[in-house]
């Protein structure tokens, strides 16, 4: 395990933003769509903060893809009412973490988060290459 302060910092900032969104914003765009886009970057930052995957762009894209796949699995579980099947449907914390209903728009938001990660890592990689 190789801790990355920059990714942990990003995770903490994004976590704070997600808490603010969940607590104070009750609209039809930021909370449902931007929040779901950010959560993909948040999970990616967490993984990158605590697990060394190498410095290559392809390794980072692979991690981002696995995060996207994880989000798809969670969304699929929502489609099957998994949270209710395991007896956590009335638990607010489980509703927030696992979600309660499937949405194709969530899938679109997750893909947007994945694209944001890939674009950001590509730009960072290009800047590093240019400075060497």
Coordinates of C-alpha atoms in Angstrom, one line a residue:
X1 CA 0.0 0.0 0.0
X2 CA 1.4 3.4 -1.1
X3 CA -0.6 6.4 0.2
X4 CA -1.0 9.3 -2.1
X5 CA -1.7 12.6 -0.3
X6 CA -3.0 14.3 -3.5
X7 CA -5.7 11.6 -4.1
X8 CA -6.6 11.4 -0.4
X9 CA -7.0 15.2 -0.4
X10 CA -9.2 15.0 -3.5
X11 CA -11.3 12.3 -1.9
X12 CA -11.8 14.4 1.2
X13 CA -12.8 17.5 -0.8
X14 CA -15.2 15.5 -2.9
X15 CA -16.6 13.8 0.1
X16 CA -17.3 17.2 1.7
X17 CA -19.0 18.3 -1.5
X18 CA -21.1 15.2 -1.6
X19 CA -22.2 15.8 2.0
X20 CA -23.1 19.4 1.2
X21 CA -25.1 18.3 -1.8
X22 CA -26.9 15.5 0.1
X23 CA -27.6 17.8 3.0
X24 CA -28.5 21.2 1.5
X25 CA -29.3 20.8 -2.2
X26 CA -32.7 19.4 -3.2
X27 CA -33.0 20.2 -6.8
X28 CA -33.5 18.3 -10.0
X29 CA -30.0 18.4 -11.4
X30 CA -27.1 18.9 -9.0
X31 CA -28.2 16.3 -6.4
X32 CA -29.3 13.5 -8.7
X33 CA -26.9 14.0 -11.7
X34 CA -23.8 16.0 -10.6
X35 CA -23.8 14.1 -7.3
X36 CA -23.7 10.8 -9.2
X37 CA -21.0 12.1 -11.5
X38 CA -18.9 13.2 -8.6
X39 CA -19.3 10.0 -6.7
X40 CA -17.4 8.1 -9.4
X41 CA -14.5 10.5 -9.1
X42 CA -14.7 10.2 -5.3
X43 CA -14.4 6.4 -5.3
X44 CA -11.6 6.6 -7.8
X45 CA -9.7 9.1 -5.6
X46 CA -10.2 6.8 -2.6
X47 CA -8.8 3.8 -4.5
X48 CA -5.9 5.8 -5.9
X49 CA -5.2 7.4 -2.5
X50 CA -4.7 4.1 -0.8
X51 CA -3.6 1.6 -3.4
X52 CA -0.6 2.0 -5.7
X53 CA -1.4 1.1 -9.3
X54 CA 1.6 2.6 -11.0
X55 CA 2.1 5.8 -12.8
X56 CA 1.0 4.8 -16.3
X57 CA -2.1 6.4 -17.8
X58 CA -3.3 2.9 -18.8
X59 CA -3.2 1.7 -15.2
X60 CA -5.1 4.7 -14.0
X61 CA -7.8 4.3 -16.8
X62 CA -8.1 0.6 -15.7
X63 CA -8.8 1.7 -12.1
X64 CA -11.4 4.2 -13.4
X65 CA -13.0 1.5 -15.5
X66 CA -13.2 -0.8 -12.5
X67 CA -14.8 2.0 -10.5
X68 CA -17.3 2.5 -13.3
X69 CA -18.0 -1.3 -13.4
X70 CA -18.5 -1.2 -9.6
X71 CA -21.1 1.6 -10.0
X72 CA -22.9 -0.4 -12.7
X73 CA -23.1 -3.4 -10.3
X74 CA -24.5 -1.2 -7.5
X75 CA -27.0 0.3 -10.0
X76 CA -28.0 -3.2 -11.1
X77 CA -28.5 -4.2 -7.5
X78 CA -30.9 -1.3 -7.2
X79 CA -32.9 -2.6 -10.2
X80 CA -33.3 -5.9 -8.3
X81 CA -34.4 -4.1 -5.1
X82 CA -31.4 -5.7 -3.3
X83 CA -31.5 -3.2 -0.4
X84 CA -35.0 -4.5 0.5
X85 CA -34.1 -8.1 0.0
X86 CA -31.3 -7.9 2.5
X87 CA -33.5 -6.1 5.0
X88 CA -31.8 -2.6 4.9
X89 CA -34.5 -0.8 2.9
X90 CA -35.6 1.2 6.0
X91 CA -32.1 2.2 7.0
X92 CA -31.3 5.8 5.8
X93 CA -27.5 5.2 5.7
X94 CA -28.0 2.1 3.5
X95 CA -30.4 4.1 1.2
X96 CA -27.7 6.8 0.8
X97 CA -24.9 4.4 0.2
X98 CA -26.6 1.7 -1.9
X99 CA -29.5 3.7 -3.4
X100 CA -33.0 2.5 -3.7
X101 CA -34.0 2.7 -7.4
X102 CA -32.5 2.1 -10.8
X103 CA -32.1 4.9 -13.3
X104 CA -30.6 5.0 -16.7
X105 CA -29.7 8.7 -16.0
X106 CA -27.5 7.4 -13.1
X107 CA -25.6 5.2 -15.6
X108 CA -25.1 8.3 -17.8
X109 CA -23.9 10.3 -14.8
X110 CA -21.4 7.5 -13.9
X111 CA -20.1 7.4 -17.5
X112 CA -19.6 11.2 -17.3
X113 CA -17.6 10.7 -14.1
X114 CA -15.5 8.1 -15.8
X115 CA -14.9 10.4 -18.8
X116 CA -13.9 13.2 -16.4
X117 CA -11.4 11.0 -14.7
X118 CA -9.9 9.8 -18.0
X119 CA -9.7 13.4 -19.4
X120 CA -8.1 14.8 -16.2
X121 CA -5.6 12.0 -16.0
X122 CA -4.7 12.4 -19.7
X123 CA -4.1 16.1 -19.2
X124 CA -2.0 15.5 -16.1
X125 CA 0.0 12.8 -17.9
X126 CA 0.6 15.2 -20.9
X127 CA 1.8 18.0 -18.6
X128 CA 4.2 15.6 -16.8
X129 CA 5.5 14.4 -20.2
X130 CA 6.0 18.0 -21.3
X131 CA 7.9 19.0 -18.2
X132 CA 10.4 16.1 -18.6

